[in-house]
Coordinates of C-alpha atoms in Angstrom, one line a residue:
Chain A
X26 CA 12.3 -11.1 36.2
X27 CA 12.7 -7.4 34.9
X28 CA 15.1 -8.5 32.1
X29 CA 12.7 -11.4 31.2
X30 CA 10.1 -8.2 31.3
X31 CA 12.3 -6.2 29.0
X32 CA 13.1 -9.0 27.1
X33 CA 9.6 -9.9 26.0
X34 CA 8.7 -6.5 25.0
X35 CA 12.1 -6.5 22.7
X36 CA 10.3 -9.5 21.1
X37 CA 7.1 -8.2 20.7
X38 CA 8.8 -4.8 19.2
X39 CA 10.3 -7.0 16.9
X40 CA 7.6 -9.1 15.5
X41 CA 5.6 -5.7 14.8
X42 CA 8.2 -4.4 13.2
X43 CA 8.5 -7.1 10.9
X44 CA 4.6 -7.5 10.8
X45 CA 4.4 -4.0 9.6
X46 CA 7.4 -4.2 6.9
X47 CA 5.5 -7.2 5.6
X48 CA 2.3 -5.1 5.0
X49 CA 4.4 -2.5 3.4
X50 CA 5.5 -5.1 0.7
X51 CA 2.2 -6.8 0.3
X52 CA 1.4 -3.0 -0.1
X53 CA 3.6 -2.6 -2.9
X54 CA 3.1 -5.9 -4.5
X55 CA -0.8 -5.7 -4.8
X56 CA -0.4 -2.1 -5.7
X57 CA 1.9 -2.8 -8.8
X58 CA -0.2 -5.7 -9.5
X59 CA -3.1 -4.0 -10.1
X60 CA -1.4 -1.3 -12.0
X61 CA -0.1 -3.6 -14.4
X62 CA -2.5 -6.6 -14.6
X63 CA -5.6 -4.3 -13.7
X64 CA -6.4 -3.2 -17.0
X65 CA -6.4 -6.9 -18.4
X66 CA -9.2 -8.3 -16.1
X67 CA -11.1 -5.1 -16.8
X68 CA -10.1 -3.5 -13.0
X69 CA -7.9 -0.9 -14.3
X70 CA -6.5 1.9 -12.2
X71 CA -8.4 5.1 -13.1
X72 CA -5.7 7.7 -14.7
X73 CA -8.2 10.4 -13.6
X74 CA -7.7 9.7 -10.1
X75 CA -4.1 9.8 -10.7
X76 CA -4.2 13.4 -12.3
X77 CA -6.2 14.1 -9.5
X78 CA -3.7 13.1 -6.7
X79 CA -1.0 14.5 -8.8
X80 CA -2.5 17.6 -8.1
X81 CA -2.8 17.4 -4.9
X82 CA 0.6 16.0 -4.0
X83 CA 2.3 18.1 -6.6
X84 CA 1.2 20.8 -8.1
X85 CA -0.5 22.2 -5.2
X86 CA 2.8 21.6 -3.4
X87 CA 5.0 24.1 -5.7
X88 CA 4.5 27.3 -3.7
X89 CA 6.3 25.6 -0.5
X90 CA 8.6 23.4 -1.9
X91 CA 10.1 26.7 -4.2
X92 CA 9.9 28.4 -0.9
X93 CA 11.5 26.4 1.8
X94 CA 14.2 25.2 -0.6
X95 CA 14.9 28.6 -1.5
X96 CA 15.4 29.4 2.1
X97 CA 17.5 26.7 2.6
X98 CA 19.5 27.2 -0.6
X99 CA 19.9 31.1 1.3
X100 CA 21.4 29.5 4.9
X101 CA 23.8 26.8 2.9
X102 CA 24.9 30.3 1.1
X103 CA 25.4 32.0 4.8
X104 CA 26.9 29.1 6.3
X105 CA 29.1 28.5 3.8
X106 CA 30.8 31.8 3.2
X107 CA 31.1 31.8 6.6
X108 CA 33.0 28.9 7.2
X109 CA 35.0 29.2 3.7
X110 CA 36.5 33.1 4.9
X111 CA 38.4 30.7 7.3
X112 CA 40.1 29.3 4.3
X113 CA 39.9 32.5 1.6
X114 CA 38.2 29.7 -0.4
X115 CA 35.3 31.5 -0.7
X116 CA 35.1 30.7 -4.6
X117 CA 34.3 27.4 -3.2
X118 CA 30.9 28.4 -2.5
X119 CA 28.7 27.6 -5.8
X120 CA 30.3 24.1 -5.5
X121 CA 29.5 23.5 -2.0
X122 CA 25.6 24.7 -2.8
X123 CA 25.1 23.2 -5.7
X124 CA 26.4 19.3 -4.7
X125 CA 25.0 19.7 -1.3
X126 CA 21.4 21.2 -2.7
X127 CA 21.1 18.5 -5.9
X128 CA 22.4 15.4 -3.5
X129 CA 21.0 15.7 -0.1
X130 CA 19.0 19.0 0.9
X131 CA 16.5 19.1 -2.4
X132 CA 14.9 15.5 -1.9
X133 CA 15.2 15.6 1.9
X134 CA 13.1 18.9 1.9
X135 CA 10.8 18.0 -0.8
X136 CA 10.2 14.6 1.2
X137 CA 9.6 15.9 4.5
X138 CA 7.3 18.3 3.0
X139 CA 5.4 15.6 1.3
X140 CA 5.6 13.2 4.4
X141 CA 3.4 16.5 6.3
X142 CA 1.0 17.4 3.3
X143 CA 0.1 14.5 1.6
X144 CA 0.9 11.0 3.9
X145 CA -0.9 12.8 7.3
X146 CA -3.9 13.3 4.7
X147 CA -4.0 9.8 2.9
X148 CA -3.6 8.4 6.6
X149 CA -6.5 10.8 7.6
X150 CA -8.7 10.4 4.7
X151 CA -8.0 6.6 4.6
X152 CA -8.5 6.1 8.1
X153 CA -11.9 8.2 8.4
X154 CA -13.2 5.9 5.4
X155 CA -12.1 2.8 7.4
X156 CA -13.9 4.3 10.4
X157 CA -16.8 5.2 8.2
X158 CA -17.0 1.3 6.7
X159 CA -16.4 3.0 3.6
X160 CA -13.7 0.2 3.1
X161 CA -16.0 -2.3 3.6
X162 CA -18.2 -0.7 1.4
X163 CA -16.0 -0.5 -1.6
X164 CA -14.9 -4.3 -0.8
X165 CA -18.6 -5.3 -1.0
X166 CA -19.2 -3.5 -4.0
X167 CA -16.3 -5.2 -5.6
X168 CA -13.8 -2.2 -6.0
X169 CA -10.3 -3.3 -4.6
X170 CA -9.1 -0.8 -1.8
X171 CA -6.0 -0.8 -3.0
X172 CA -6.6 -0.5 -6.5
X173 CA -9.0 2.5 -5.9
X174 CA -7.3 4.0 -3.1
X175 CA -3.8 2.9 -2.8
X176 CA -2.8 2.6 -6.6
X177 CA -3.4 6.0 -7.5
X178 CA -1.6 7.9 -5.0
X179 CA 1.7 5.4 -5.6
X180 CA 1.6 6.1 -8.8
X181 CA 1.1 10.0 -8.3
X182 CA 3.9 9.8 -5.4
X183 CA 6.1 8.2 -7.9
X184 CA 5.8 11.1 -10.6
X185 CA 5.8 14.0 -8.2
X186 CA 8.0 13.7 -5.4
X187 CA 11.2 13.5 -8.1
X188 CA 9.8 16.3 -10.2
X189 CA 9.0 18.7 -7.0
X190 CA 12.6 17.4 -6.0
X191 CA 14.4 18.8 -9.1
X192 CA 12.0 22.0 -8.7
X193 CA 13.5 22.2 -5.3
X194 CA 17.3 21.5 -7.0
X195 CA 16.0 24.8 -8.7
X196 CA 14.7 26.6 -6.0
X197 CA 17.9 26.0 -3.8
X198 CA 20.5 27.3 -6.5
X199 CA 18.6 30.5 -7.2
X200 CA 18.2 30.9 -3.4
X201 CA 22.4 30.6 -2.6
X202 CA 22.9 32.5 -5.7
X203 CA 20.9 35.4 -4.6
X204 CA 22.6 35.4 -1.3
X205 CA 26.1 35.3 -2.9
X206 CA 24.9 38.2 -5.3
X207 CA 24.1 40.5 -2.5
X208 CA 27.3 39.2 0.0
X209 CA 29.9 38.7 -2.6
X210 CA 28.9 40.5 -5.5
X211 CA 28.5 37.6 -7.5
X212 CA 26.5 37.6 -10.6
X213 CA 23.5 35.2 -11.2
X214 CA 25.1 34.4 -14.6
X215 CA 28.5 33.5 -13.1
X216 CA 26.8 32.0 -10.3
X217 CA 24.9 29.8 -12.9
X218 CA 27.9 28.8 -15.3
X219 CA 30.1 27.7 -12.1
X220 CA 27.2 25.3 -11.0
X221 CA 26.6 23.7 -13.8
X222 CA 30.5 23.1 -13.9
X223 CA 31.2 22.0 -10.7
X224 CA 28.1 19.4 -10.5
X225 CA 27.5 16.4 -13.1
X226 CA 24.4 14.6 -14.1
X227 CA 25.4 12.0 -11.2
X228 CA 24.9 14.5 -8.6
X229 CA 21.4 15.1 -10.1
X230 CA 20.1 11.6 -10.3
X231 CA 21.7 10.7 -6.6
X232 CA 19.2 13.4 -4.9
X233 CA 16.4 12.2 -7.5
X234 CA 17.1 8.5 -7.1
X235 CA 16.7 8.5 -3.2
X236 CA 13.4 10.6 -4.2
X237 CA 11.1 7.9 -5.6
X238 CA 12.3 5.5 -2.5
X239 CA 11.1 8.4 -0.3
X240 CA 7.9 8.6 -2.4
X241 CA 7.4 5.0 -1.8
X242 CA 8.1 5.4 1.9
X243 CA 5.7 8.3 2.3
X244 CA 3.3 5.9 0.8
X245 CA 3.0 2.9 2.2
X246 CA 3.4 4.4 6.0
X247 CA 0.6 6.7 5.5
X248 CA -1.5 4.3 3.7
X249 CA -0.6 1.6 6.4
X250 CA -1.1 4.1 8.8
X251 CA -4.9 4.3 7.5
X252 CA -6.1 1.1 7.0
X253 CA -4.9 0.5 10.8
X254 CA -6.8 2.9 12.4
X255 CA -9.3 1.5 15.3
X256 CA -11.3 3.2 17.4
X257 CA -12.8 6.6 15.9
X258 CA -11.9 9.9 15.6
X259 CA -9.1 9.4 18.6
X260 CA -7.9 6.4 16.0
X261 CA -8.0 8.8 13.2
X262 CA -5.5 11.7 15.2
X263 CA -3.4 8.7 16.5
X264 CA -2.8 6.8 13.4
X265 CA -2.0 10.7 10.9
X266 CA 0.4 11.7 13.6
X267 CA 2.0 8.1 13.9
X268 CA 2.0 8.3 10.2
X269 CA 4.2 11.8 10.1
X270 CA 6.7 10.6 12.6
X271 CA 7.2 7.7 11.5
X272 CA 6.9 8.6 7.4
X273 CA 10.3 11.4 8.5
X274 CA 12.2 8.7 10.6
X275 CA 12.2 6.0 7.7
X276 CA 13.2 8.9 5.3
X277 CA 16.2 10.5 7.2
X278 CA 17.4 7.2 8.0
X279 CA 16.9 5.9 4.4
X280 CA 18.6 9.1 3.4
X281 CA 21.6 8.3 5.7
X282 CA 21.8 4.4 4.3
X283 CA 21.7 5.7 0.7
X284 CA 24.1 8.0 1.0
X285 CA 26.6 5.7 2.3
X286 CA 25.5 3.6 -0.5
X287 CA 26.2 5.8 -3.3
X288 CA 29.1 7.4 -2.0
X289 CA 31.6 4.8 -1.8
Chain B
X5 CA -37.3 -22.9 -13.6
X6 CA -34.2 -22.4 -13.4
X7 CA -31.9 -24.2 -11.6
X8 CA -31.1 -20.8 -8.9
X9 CA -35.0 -21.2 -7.9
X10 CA -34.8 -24.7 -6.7
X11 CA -31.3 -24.0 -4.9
X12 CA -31.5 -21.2 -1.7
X13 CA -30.0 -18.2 -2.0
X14 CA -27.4 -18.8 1.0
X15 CA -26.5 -21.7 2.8
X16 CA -24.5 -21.3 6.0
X17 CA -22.9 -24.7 7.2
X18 CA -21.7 -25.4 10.9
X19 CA -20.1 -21.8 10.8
X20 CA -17.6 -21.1 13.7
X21 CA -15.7 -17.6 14.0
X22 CA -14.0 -16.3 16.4
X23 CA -12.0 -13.0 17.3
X24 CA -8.5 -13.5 18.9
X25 CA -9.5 -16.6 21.4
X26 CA -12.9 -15.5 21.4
X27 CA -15.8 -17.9 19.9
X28 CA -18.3 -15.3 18.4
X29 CA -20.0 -17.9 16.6
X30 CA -20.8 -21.3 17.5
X31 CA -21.8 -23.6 14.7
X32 CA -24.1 -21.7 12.7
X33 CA -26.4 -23.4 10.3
X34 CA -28.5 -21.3 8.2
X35 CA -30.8 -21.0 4.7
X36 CA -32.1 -18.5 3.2
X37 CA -34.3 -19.3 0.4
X38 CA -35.0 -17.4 -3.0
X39 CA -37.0 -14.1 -2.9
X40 CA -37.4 -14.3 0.7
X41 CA -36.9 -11.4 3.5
X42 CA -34.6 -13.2 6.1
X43 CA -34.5 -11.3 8.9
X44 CA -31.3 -11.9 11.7
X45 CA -32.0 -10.9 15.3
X46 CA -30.6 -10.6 18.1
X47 CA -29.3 -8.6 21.4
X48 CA -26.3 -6.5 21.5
X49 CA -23.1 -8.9 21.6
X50 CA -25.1 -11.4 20.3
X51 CA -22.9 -12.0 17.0
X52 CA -25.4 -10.7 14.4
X53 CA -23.1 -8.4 12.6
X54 CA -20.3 -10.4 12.7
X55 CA -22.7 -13.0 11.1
X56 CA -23.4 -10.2 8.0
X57 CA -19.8 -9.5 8.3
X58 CA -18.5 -13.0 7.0
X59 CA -21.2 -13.5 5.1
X60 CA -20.2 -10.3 2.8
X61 CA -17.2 -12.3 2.9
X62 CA -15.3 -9.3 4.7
X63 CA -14.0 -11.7 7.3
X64 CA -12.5 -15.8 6.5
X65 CA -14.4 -18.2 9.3
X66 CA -12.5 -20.6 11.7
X67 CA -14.3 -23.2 9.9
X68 CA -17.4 -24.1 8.1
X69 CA -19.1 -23.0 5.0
X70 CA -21.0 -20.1 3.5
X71 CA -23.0 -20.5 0.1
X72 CA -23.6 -17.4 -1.6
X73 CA -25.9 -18.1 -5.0
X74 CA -24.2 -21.4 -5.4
X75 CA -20.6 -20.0 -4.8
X76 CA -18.7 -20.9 -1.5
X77 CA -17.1 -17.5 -0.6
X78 CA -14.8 -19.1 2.1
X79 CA -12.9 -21.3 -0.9
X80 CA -13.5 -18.7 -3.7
X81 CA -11.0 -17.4 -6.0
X82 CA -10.9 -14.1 -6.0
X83 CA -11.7 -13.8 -9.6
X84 CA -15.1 -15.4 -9.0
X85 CA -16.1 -13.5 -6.0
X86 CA -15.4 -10.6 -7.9
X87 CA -18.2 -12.0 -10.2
X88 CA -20.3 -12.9 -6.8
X89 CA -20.1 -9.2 -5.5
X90 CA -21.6 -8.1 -8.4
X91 CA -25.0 -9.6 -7.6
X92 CA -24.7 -9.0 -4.3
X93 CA -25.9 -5.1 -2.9
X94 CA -25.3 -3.8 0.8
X95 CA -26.5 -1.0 2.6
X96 CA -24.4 -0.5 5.8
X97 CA -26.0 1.0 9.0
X98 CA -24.0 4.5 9.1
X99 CA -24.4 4.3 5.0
X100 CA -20.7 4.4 4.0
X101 CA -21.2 6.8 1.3
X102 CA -18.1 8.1 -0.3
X103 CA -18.1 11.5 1.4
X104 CA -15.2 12.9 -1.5
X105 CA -18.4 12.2 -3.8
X106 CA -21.5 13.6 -4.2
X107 CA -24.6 11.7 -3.6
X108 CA -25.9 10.6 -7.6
X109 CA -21.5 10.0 -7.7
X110 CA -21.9 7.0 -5.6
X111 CA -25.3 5.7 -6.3
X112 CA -23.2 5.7 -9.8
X113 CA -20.0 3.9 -8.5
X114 CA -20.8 0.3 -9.2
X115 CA -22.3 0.8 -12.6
X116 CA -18.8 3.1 -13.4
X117 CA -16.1 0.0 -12.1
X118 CA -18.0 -2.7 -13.8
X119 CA -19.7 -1.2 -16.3
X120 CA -19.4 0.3 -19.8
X121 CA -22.1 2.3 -19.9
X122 CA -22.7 5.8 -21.2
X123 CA -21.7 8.8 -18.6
X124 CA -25.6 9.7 -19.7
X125 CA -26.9 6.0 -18.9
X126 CA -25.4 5.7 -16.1
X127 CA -26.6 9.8 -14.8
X128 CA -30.6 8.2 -15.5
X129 CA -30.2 4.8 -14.1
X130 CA -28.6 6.8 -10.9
X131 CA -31.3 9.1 -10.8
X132 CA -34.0 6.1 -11.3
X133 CA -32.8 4.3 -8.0
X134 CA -32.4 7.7 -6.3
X135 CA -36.4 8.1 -7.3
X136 CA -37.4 4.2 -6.2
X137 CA -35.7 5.8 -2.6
X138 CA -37.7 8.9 -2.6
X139 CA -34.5 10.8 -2.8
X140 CA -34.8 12.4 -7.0
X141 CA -33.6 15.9 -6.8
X142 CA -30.6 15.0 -4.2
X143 CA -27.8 13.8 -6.6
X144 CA -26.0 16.8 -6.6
X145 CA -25.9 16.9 -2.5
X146 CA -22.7 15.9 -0.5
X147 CA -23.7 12.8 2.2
X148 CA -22.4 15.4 4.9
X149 CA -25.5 17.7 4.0
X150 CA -28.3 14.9 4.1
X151 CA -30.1 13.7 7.1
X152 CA -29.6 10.1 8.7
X153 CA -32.7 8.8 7.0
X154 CA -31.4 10.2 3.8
X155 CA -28.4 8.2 4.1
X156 CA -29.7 5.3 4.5
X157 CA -31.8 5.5 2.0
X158 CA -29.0 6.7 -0.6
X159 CA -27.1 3.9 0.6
X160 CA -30.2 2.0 -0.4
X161 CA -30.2 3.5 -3.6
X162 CA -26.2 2.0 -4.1
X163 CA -26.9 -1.1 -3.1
X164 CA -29.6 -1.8 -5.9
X165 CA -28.4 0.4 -8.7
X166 CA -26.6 -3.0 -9.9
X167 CA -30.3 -4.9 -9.5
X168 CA -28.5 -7.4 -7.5
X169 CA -29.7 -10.9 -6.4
X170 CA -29.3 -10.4 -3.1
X171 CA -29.3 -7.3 -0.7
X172 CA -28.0 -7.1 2.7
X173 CA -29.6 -4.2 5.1
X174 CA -27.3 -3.6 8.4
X175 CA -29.9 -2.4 10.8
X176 CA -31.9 -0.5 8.9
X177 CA -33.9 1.6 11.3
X178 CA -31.3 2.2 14.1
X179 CA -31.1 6.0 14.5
X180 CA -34.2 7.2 12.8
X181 CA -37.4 8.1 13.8
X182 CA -40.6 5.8 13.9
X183 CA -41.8 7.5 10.7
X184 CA -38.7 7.5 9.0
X185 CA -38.1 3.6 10.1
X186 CA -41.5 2.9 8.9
X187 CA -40.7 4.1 5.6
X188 CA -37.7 2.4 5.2
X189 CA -39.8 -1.2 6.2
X190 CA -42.0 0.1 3.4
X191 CA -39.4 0.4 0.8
X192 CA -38.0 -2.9 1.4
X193 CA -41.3 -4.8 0.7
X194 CA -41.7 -2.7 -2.4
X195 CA -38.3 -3.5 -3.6
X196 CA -38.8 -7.1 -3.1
X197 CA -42.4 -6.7 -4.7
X198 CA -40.8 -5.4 -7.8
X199 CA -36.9 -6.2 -8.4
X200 CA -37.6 -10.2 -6.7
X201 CA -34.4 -9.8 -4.4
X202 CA -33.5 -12.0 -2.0
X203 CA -33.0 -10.0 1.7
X204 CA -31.0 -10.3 4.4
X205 CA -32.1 -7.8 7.0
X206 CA -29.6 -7.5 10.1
X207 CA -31.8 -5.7 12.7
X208 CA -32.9 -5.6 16.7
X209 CA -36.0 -3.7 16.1
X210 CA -39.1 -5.9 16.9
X211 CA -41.9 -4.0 14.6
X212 CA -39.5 -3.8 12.0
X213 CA -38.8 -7.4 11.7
X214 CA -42.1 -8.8 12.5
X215 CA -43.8 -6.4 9.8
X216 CA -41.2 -7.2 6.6
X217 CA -40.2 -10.9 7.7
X218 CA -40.8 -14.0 5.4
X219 CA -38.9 -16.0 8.5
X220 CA -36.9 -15.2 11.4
X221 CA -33.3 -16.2 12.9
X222 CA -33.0 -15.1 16.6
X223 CA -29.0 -15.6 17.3
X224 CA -27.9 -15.6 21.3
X225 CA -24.5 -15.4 22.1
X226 CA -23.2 -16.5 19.1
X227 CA -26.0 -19.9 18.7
X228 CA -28.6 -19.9 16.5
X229 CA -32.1 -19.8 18.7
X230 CA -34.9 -20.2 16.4
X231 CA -35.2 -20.1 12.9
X232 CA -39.2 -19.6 11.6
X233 CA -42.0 -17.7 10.1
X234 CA -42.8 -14.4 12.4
X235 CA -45.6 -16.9 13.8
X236 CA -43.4 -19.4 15.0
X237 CA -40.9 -17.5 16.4
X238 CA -43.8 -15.3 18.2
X239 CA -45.1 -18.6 19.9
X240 CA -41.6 -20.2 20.8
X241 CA -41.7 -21.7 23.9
X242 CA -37.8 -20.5 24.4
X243 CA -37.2 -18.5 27.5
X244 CA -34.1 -16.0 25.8
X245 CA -36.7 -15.7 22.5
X246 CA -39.3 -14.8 24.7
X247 CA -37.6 -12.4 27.0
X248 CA -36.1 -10.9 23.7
X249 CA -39.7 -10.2 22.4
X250 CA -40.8 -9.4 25.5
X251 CA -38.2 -7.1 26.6
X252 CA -37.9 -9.0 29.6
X253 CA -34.1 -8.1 31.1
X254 CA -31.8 -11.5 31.4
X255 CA -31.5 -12.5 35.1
X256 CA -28.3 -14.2 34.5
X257 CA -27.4 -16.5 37.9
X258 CA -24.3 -14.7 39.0
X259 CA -21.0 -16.7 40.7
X260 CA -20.2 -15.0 43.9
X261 CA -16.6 -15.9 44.0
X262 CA -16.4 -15.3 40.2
X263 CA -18.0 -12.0 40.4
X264 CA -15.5 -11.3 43.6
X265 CA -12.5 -12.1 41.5
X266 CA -13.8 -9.8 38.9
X267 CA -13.6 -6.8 40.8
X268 CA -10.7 -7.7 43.1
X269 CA -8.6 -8.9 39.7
X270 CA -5.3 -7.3 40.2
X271 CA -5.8 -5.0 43.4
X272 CA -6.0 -7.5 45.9
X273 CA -3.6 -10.1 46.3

């Protein structure tokens, strides 16, 4: 009985799961649809409202992002002199910085970051409207949801996360080469010339490629997230954390896929 | 006249919904003619708003039909009930004003996604409506900062800024004061008087509906009661009409062993 029990709930687990990875690509699909076709059956998707969320998800961000991935660009430095004085291969370093900031740590921070601003607040703000009937309202008054709401932000996620990632690229070089200044006396200017060496354009596009699938991820769980709240504000706090947790999960495990992916 | 004279406004055919396994509505058959103030009735749970909810086309029916000015929204493409919701205005109870935008922003809305009006045009046909509502002066307000009344009344103001052929109104006193309900009655008569809208008011107050009417339908657990002028529904000889206007409480029979089972259900063996 307990293993039919167990059994059942596996199967429910799993049709939700692929309920809710079916609403993510219906998500996308009418989303690109309307960006595309929109402007033909005079329902375009307002490039104001695309500005605006671009200001939103990434201008306002810059401050953070520069800051956390400075910091972390600082601990790879510590860490990795640290463990390369086993060797006397503490040269090393500015490789080790620069391929692990530009690959993995730059769009992994950025995402995060993103996933905590901006999807908690389009599941917030997108949930409160559903709450509201503001949904309804716009479907009544024959303005899409998606192509008003959802549209938009993709768009906005899709220019933004990438260009915050290579600011965080940035942000985590200057941060290990101010740590190797002060530890090993290193200058910024030889610091500079050995990363851009020791890293190709490859290593670039790797960290900015898995950006725009975080972007999209951020997107369509927070948006998801929104349209599924029920039952007021409890709904509303439900749904923005669900939308967090489970925006970071999809992203590190994407992360983890991809890497194996464009590694081999 | 035109042909849309001679043909009602909406014509709900044998209508069934339900929600999961639940039957909400039971074969629903309804007609509201042109320029007339249709008001639907009914108790809590009685399946009113899910009536105004499908026919806003916001929900697909189990089966049946619903004629919207000619156009059956339940085969529709989407293309032509993109056309349909154009001539169509609601005002929802809470209001469901954009709260990102201020209050002349959405009174604007429609007139900026279908339109290609003048940003000035569009400013002095939003501040026209906002005047027919008594509300000129409160454009540059947030709906956060204006009163319940207000709301509905901007919503009001939304819902016509399109001067649509139809206009829905989602309980439009519930939360105000007499005075403020009164007023709202008012406005509805006047708008009827002057922009010949069909109305579909979705409501439980009593004066309210007896005082705007054209007709009546009194639903009941998801069955149409009565449908008639305020005089025929005031004289029905139906028990659940009556009590309803009367504000009799229902004396449902109860099932001893059913009710027994209710409250033992999964505690006692």
């Amino acid at each position: 009985m307990n293993t039919r029990a167990s059994l059942e709930i596996l199967g429910r687990r799993t049709i939700a799961l692929i309920e809710e990875f079916g609403y993510y690509l219906h998500l996308v699909i009418e989303s690109v649809y309307w960006i595309i076709a929109g402007p033909f059956i005079r329902q375009p998707v307002r490039l104001p409202a695309v500005f605006g969320q671009m200001m939103s998800i990434g201008v306002a961000a810059v401050p953070i992002v520069f800051m956390l991935s400075f910091a972390i660009g600082v601990m790879l430095a510590i860490q990795g002199i640290h463990t390369l004085k086993e060797f006397g291969a503490e040269s090393k370093i500015v490789l080790g910085i620069a391929i692990s900031v530009t690959r993995e740590f730059a769009p992994l921070i950025t995402s995060i970051l993103v996933a905590g601003r901006t999807g908690s607040a389009l599941a917030a703000r997108i949930g409160t409207m559903q709450v509201n009937q503001e949904i309804d309202a716009l479907q009544v008054m024959g303005i899409n949801p998606i192509r008003y709401l959802v549209a938009p932000v993709l768009l906005a996620m899709l220019i933004m996360v990438p260009a915050l990632t290579v600011l965080a690229d940035f942000a985590g070089m200057v941060g290990g080469a101010a740590f190797c200044n002060m530890d090993l006396g290193m200058s910024f200017a030889a610091f500079w010339v050995e990363a851009t060496t020791s890293i190709t354009v490859n290593d670039i596009m790797q960290g900015v490629t898995k950006s725009y699938v975080f972007a999209v991820i951020i997107t369509l769980v927070g948006v998801s997230n929104g349209f599924s709240v029920i039952g007021g504000a409890e709904g509303v706090g439900t749904f923005t954390t669900r939308s967090v947790v489970v925006s970071i999960t999809y992203i590190v495990l994407a992360d983890m896929i991809f890497t194996y992916f464009l590694n081999r | 006249m035109s042909d849309a004279n001679v043909k009602p406004a909406i014509e709900v055919a044998d209508l069934v919904t339900h929600y999961g396994t639940r039957k909400i509505l039971d074969g629903i058959n309804l007609e509201v003619r042109n320029g007339e103030i249709m008001i639907i009735m009914g108790g809590s749970g009685s399946g009113k708003s899910t009536l105004l909810r499908h026919l806003l086309g916001l929900h697909r029916p189990t089966s049946g039909s619903i004629k919207l000015l000619s156009t059956d929204i339940t085969t529709a493409t989407s293309a032509q009930m993109h056309e349909l919701r154009k001539s169509m205005g609601v005002a929802f109870q809470g209001g469901a004003l954009l709260s990102s935008m201020t209050v002349g922003e959405n009174v604007q809305l429609p007139l900026r996604e279908h339109t290609k009006l003048d940003e000035e045009l569009m400013t002095i046909m939003a501040r026209l409506k906002l005047e027919v509502v008594n509300l000129g002066g409160f454009e540059h307000l947030r709906p956060a900062q204006l009163s319940g009344g207000m709301i509905k009344r901007a919503a009001l103001a939304r819902a016509i800024i399109m001067e649509p052929k139809l206009l829905f109104f989602d309980e439009p006193s519930a939360g105000l004061d007499p005075v403020a309900a009164a007023e709202l009655d008012e406005l509805i008569l006047r708008l009827r008087a002057s922009l010949k809208m069909t109305i579909v008011v979705v409501t439980h107050e009593l004066d309210s509906a007896f005082k705007i009417a054209d007709r009546i339908t009194v639903l009941d657990h998801g069955r149409i009661l009565i449908t008639g002028t305020v005089d025929e529904v005031r004289s029905s000889p139906i028990e659940r009409v009556q009590n309803l206007l009367n504000r009799r409480p229902r004396d449902e029979t109860i099932d001893a062993d059913e009710y027994l089972s209710r409250l033992t259900e999964g505690v006692v063996d």
